[in-house]
């Protein structure tokens, strides 16, 4: 039984490490973000939600409704260029915090 528990622990650690690595790759992508690229903005918002940030959390961070974030994800509404730059970099900070939280469970 102990060997099985160790195997589960190794698997769980591997999954967490993979999640952290994927989050860090997204953070690196954000660091090279060009605010003129609307497609990259949509990709970053979508990927951030896939990494564990809730639309409601993003909405609260920027003082917008979850519906607005949903429109960003769908590419139906895109903030002005100066706002996109600010949003993306602040999302990078949220993701850094998320990666730190993920590591605490490893």
mmCIF file with all atom_site columns, C-alpha atoms in Angstrom:
data_model
loop_
_atom_site.group_PDB
_atom_site.id
_atom_site.type_symbol
_atom_site.label_atom_id
_atom_site.label_alt_id
_atom_site.label_comp_id
_atom_site.label_asym_id
_atom_site.label_entity_id
_atom_site.label_seq_id
_atom_site.pdbx_PDB_ins_code
_atom_site.Cartn_x
_atom_site.Cartn_y
_atom_site.Cartn_z
_atom_site.occupancy
_atom_site.B_iso_or_equiv
_atom_site.pdbx_formal_charge
_atom_site.auth_seq_id
_atom_site.auth_comp_id
_atom_site.auth_asym_id
_atom_site.auth_atom_id
_atom_site.pdbx_PDB_model_num
ATOM 1   C CA . UNK A 1 1   ? 0.000   0.000  0.000   1.00 0.00 ? 1   UNK A CA 1
ATOM 2   C CA . UNK A 1 2   ? 2.863   2.367  0.804   1.00 0.00 ? 2   UNK A CA 1
ATOM 3   C CA . UNK A 1 3   ? 4.424   1.854  -2.653  1.00 0.00 ? 3   UNK A CA 1
ATOM 4   C CA . UNK A 1 4   ? 1.080   2.740  -4.249  1.00 0.00 ? 4   UNK A CA 1
ATOM 5   C CA . UNK A 1 5   ? 0.867   5.901  -2.127  1.00 0.00 ? 5   UNK A CA 1
ATOM 6   C CA . UNK A 1 6   ? 4.395   6.861  -3.189  1.00 0.00 ? 6   UNK A CA 1
ATOM 7   C CA . UNK A 1 7   ? 3.441   6.339  -6.818  1.00 0.00 ? 7   UNK A CA 1
ATOM 8   C CA . UNK A 1 8   ? 0.433   8.608  -6.397  1.00 0.00 ? 8   UNK A CA 1
ATOM 9   C CA . UNK A 1 9   ? 2.624   11.209 -4.724  1.00 0.00 ? 9   UNK A CA 1
ATOM 10  C CA . UNK A 1 10  ? 5.169   11.114 -7.556  1.00 0.00 ? 10  UNK A CA 1
ATOM 11  C CA . UNK A 1 11  ? 2.378   11.444 -10.107 1.00 0.00 ? 11  UNK A CA 1
ATOM 12  C CA . UNK A 1 12  ? 0.805   14.355 -8.224  1.00 0.00 ? 12  UNK A CA 1
ATOM 13  C CA . UNK A 1 13  ? 4.189   16.100 -7.953  1.00 0.00 ? 13  UNK A CA 1
ATOM 14  C CA . UNK A 1 14  ? 4.755   15.586 -11.674 1.00 0.00 ? 14  UNK A CA 1
ATOM 15  C CA . UNK A 1 15  ? 1.352   17.057 -12.518 1.00 0.00 ? 15  UNK A CA 1
ATOM 16  C CA . UNK A 1 16  ? 1.955   20.097 -10.320 1.00 0.00 ? 16  UNK A CA 1
ATOM 17  C CA . UNK A 1 17  ? 5.413   20.645 -11.815 1.00 0.00 ? 17  UNK A CA 1
ATOM 18  C CA . UNK A 1 18  ? 3.925   20.433 -15.317 1.00 0.00 ? 18  UNK A CA 1
ATOM 19  C CA . UNK A 1 19  ? 1.245   22.979 -14.378 1.00 0.00 ? 19  UNK A CA 1
ATOM 20  C CA . UNK A 1 20  ? 3.866   25.339 -12.945 1.00 0.00 ? 20  UNK A CA 1
ATOM 21  C CA . UNK A 1 21  ? 6.074   24.983 -16.035 1.00 0.00 ? 21  UNK A CA 1
ATOM 22  C CA . UNK A 1 22  ? 3.154   25.697 -18.353 1.00 0.00 ? 22  UNK A CA 1
ATOM 23  C CA . UNK A 1 23  ? 2.210   28.754 -16.301 1.00 0.00 ? 23  UNK A CA 1
ATOM 24  C CA . UNK A 1 24  ? 5.814   29.990 -16.428 1.00 0.00 ? 24  UNK A CA 1
ATOM 25  C CA . UNK A 1 25  ? 5.895   29.581 -20.234 1.00 0.00 ? 25  UNK A CA 1
ATOM 26  C CA . UNK A 1 26  ? 2.772   31.729 -20.449 1.00 0.00 ? 26  UNK A CA 1
ATOM 27  C CA . UNK A 1 27  ? 4.446   34.334 -18.229 1.00 0.00 ? 27  UNK A CA 1
ATOM 28  C CA . UNK A 1 28  ? 7.452   34.360 -20.594 1.00 0.00 ? 28  UNK A CA 1
ATOM 29  C CA . UNK A 1 29  ? 5.092   34.841 -23.540 1.00 0.00 ? 29  UNK A CA 1
ATOM 30  C CA . UNK A 1 30  ? 3.467   37.738 -21.704 1.00 0.00 ? 30  UNK A CA 1
ATOM 31  C CA . UNK A 1 31  ? 6.864   39.359 -21.157 1.00 0.00 ? 31  UNK A CA 1
ATOM 32  C CA . UNK A 1 32  ? 7.369   39.524 -24.928 1.00 0.00 ? 32  UNK A CA 1
ATOM 33  C CA . UNK A 1 33  ? 3.797   40.726 -25.579 1.00 0.00 ? 33  UNK A CA 1
ATOM 34  C CA . UNK A 1 34  ? 3.237   43.437 -28.188 1.00 0.00 ? 34  UNK A CA 1
ATOM 35  C CA . UNK A 1 35  ? 0.178   45.555 -27.277 1.00 0.00 ? 35  UNK A CA 1
ATOM 36  C CA . UNK A 1 36  ? -0.545  46.148 -30.962 1.00 0.00 ? 36  UNK A CA 1
ATOM 37  C CA . UNK A 1 37  ? -1.276  42.446 -31.427 1.00 0.00 ? 37  UNK A CA 1
ATOM 38  C CA . UNK A 1 38  ? -4.988  41.989 -30.657 1.00 0.00 ? 38  UNK A CA 1
ATOM 39  C CA . UNK A 1 39  ? -4.837  38.260 -31.396 1.00 0.00 ? 39  UNK A CA 1
ATOM 40  C CA . UNK A 1 40  ? -2.111  37.787 -28.786 1.00 0.00 ? 40  UNK A CA 1
ATOM 41  C CA . UNK A 1 41  ? -4.283  39.604 -26.240 1.00 0.00 ? 41  UNK A CA 1
ATOM 42  C CA . UNK A 1 42  ? -7.154  37.183 -26.822 1.00 0.00 ? 42  UNK A CA 1
ATOM 43  C CA . UNK A 1 43  ? -4.759  34.213 -26.635 1.00 0.00 ? 43  UNK A CA 1
ATOM 44  C CA . UNK A 1 44  ? -3.262  35.431 -23.358 1.00 0.00 ? 44  UNK A CA 1
ATOM 45  C CA . UNK A 1 45  ? -6.649  36.011 -21.736 1.00 0.00 ? 45  UNK A CA 1
ATOM 46  C CA . UNK A 1 46  ? -7.877  32.583 -22.857 1.00 0.00 ? 46  UNK A CA 1
ATOM 47  C CA . UNK A 1 47  ? -4.691  30.814 -21.775 1.00 0.00 ? 47  UNK A CA 1
ATOM 48  C CA . UNK A 1 48  ? -4.792  32.571 -18.397 1.00 0.00 ? 48  UNK A CA 1
ATOM 49  C CA . UNK A 1 49  ? -8.266  31.225 -17.766 1.00 0.00 ? 49  UNK A CA 1
ATOM 50  C CA . UNK A 1 50  ? -7.109  27.766 -18.851 1.00 0.00 ? 50  UNK A CA 1
ATOM 51  C CA . UNK A 1 51  ? -4.215  28.038 -16.385 1.00 0.00 ? 51  UNK A CA 1
ATOM 52  C CA . UNK A 1 52  ? -6.571  28.617 -13.468 1.00 0.00 ? 52  UNK A CA 1
ATOM 53  C CA . UNK A 1 53  ? -7.509  32.277 -13.326 1.00 0.00 ? 53  UNK A CA 1
ATOM 54  C CA . UNK A 1 54  ? -11.279 32.661 -13.129 1.00 0.00 ? 54  UNK A CA 1
ATOM 55  C CA . UNK A 1 55  ? -13.071 35.122 -15.386 1.00 0.00 ? 55  UNK A CA 1
ATOM 56  C CA . UNK A 1 56  ? -14.590 36.624 -12.230 1.00 0.00 ? 56  UNK A CA 1
ATOM 57  C CA . UNK A 1 57  ? -11.098 37.073 -10.750 1.00 0.00 ? 57  UNK A CA 1
ATOM 58  C CA . UNK A 1 58  ? -9.861  38.823 -13.891 1.00 0.00 ? 58  UNK A CA 1
ATOM 59  C CA . UNK A 1 59  ? -13.014 40.963 -13.985 1.00 0.00 ? 59  UNK A CA 1
ATOM 60  C CA . UNK A 1 60  ? -12.592 42.020 -10.348 1.00 0.00 ? 60  UNK A CA 1
ATOM 61  C CA . UNK A 1 61  ? -8.914  42.836 -10.909 1.00 0.00 ? 61  UNK A CA 1
ATOM 62  C CA . UNK A 1 62  ? -9.792  45.285 -13.694 1.00 0.00 ? 62  UNK A CA 1
ATOM 63  C CA . UNK A 1 63  ? -13.135 46.578 -12.510 1.00 0.00 ? 63  UNK A CA 1
ATOM 64  C CA . UNK A 1 64  ? -15.114 45.091 -15.372 1.00 0.00 ? 64  UNK A CA 1
ATOM 65  C CA . UNK A 1 65  ? -17.914 42.541 -15.496 1.00 0.00 ? 65  UNK A CA 1
ATOM 66  C CA . UNK A 1 66  ? -17.299 38.828 -16.085 1.00 0.00 ? 66  UNK A CA 1
ATOM 67  C CA . UNK A 1 67  ? -19.310 39.348 -19.279 1.00 0.00 ? 67  UNK A CA 1
ATOM 68  C CA . UNK A 1 68  ? -16.678 41.797 -20.485 1.00 0.00 ? 68  UNK A CA 1
ATOM 69  C CA . UNK A 1 69  ? -13.949 39.237 -19.853 1.00 0.00 ? 69  UNK A CA 1
ATOM 70  C CA . UNK A 1 70  ? -16.047 36.682 -21.720 1.00 0.00 ? 70  UNK A CA 1
ATOM 71  C CA . UNK A 1 71  ? -16.219 39.051 -24.701 1.00 0.00 ? 71  UNK A CA 1
ATOM 72  C CA . UNK A 1 72  ? -12.427 39.493 -24.525 1.00 0.00 ? 72  UNK A CA 1
ATOM 73  C CA . UNK A 1 73  ? -11.981 35.724 -24.623 1.00 0.00 ? 73  UNK A CA 1
ATOM 74  C CA . UNK A 1 74  ? -14.310 35.460 -27.613 1.00 0.00 ? 74  UNK A CA 1
ATOM 75  C CA . UNK A 1 75  ? -12.544 38.349 -29.366 1.00 0.00 ? 75  UNK A CA 1
ATOM 76  C CA . UNK A 1 76  ? -15.852 40.243 -29.578 1.00 0.00 ? 76  UNK A CA 1
ATOM 77  C CA . UNK A 1 77  ? -14.580 43.169 -27.547 1.00 0.00 ? 77  UNK A CA 1
ATOM 78  C CA . UNK A 1 78  ? -10.962 44.254 -27.244 1.00 0.00 ? 78  UNK A CA 1
ATOM 79  C CA . UNK A 1 79  ? -9.782  47.053 -24.931 1.00 0.00 ? 79  UNK A CA 1
ATOM 80  C CA . UNK A 1 80  ? -7.775  49.968 -26.290 1.00 0.00 ? 80  UNK A CA 1
ATOM 81  C CA . UNK A 1 81  ? -4.072  49.296 -26.916 1.00 0.00 ? 81  UNK A CA 1
ATOM 82  C CA . UNK A 1 82  ? -2.820  51.116 -23.777 1.00 0.00 ? 82  UNK A CA 1
ATOM 83  C CA . UNK A 1 83  ? -5.309  49.168 -21.662 1.00 0.00 ? 83  UNK A CA 1
ATOM 84  C CA . UNK A 1 84  ? -4.314  45.844 -23.240 1.00 0.00 ? 84  UNK A CA 1
ATOM 85  C CA . UNK A 1 85  ? -0.699  46.395 -22.261 1.00 0.00 ? 85  UNK A CA 1
ATOM 86  C CA . UNK A 1 86  ? -1.644  47.126 -18.646 1.00 0.00 ? 86  UNK A CA 1
ATOM 87  C CA . UNK A 1 87  ? -4.076  44.204 -18.474 1.00 0.00 ? 87  UNK A CA 1
ATOM 88  C CA . UNK A 1 88  ? -1.600  41.697 -19.894 1.00 0.00 ? 88  UNK A CA 1
ATOM 89  C CA . UNK A 1 89  ? 1.203   42.716 -17.555 1.00 0.00 ? 89  UNK A CA 1
ATOM 90  C CA . UNK A 1 90  ? -1.060  42.611 -14.502 1.00 0.00 ? 90  UNK A CA 1
ATOM 91  C CA . UNK A 1 91  ? -2.293  39.180 -15.578 1.00 0.00 ? 91  UNK A CA 1
ATOM 92  C CA . UNK A 1 92  ? 1.368   38.158 -15.683 1.00 0.00 ? 92  UNK A CA 1
ATOM 93  C CA . UNK A 1 93  ? 1.628   39.122 -12.010 1.00 0.00 ? 93  UNK A CA 1
ATOM 94  C CA . UNK A 1 94  ? -1.534  37.149 -11.178 1.00 0.00 ? 94  UNK A CA 1
ATOM 95  C CA . UNK A 1 95  ? -0.047  34.139 -12.957 1.00 0.00 ? 95  UNK A CA 1
ATOM 96  C CA . UNK A 1 96  ? 3.215   34.480 -11.030 1.00 0.00 ? 96  UNK A CA 1
ATOM 97  C CA . UNK A 1 97  ? 1.185   34.341 -7.815  1.00 0.00 ? 97  UNK A CA 1
ATOM 98  C CA . UNK A 1 98  ? -0.704  31.318 -9.143  1.00 0.00 ? 98  UNK A CA 1
ATOM 99  C CA . UNK A 1 99  ? 2.575   29.523 -9.949  1.00 0.00 ? 99  UNK A CA 1
ATOM 100 C CA . UNK A 1 100 ? 3.792   30.182 -6.406  1.00 0.00 ? 100 UNK A CA 1
ATOM 101 C CA . UNK A 1 101 ? 0.550   28.753 -5.003  1.00 0.00 ? 101 UNK A CA 1
ATOM 102 C CA . UNK A 1 102 ? 0.916   25.692 -7.239  1.00 0.00 ? 102 UNK A CA 1
ATOM 103 C CA . UNK A 1 103 ? 4.447   25.117 -5.941  1.00 0.00 ? 103 UNK A CA 1
ATOM 104 C CA . UNK A 1 104 ? 3.205   25.149 -2.361  1.00 0.00 ? 104 UNK A CA 1
ATOM 105 C CA . UNK A 1 105 ? 1.182   22.035 -3.134  1.00 0.00 ? 105 UNK A CA 1
ATOM 106 C CA . UNK A 1 106 ? 4.154   20.228 -4.688  1.00 0.00 ? 106 UNK A CA 1
#
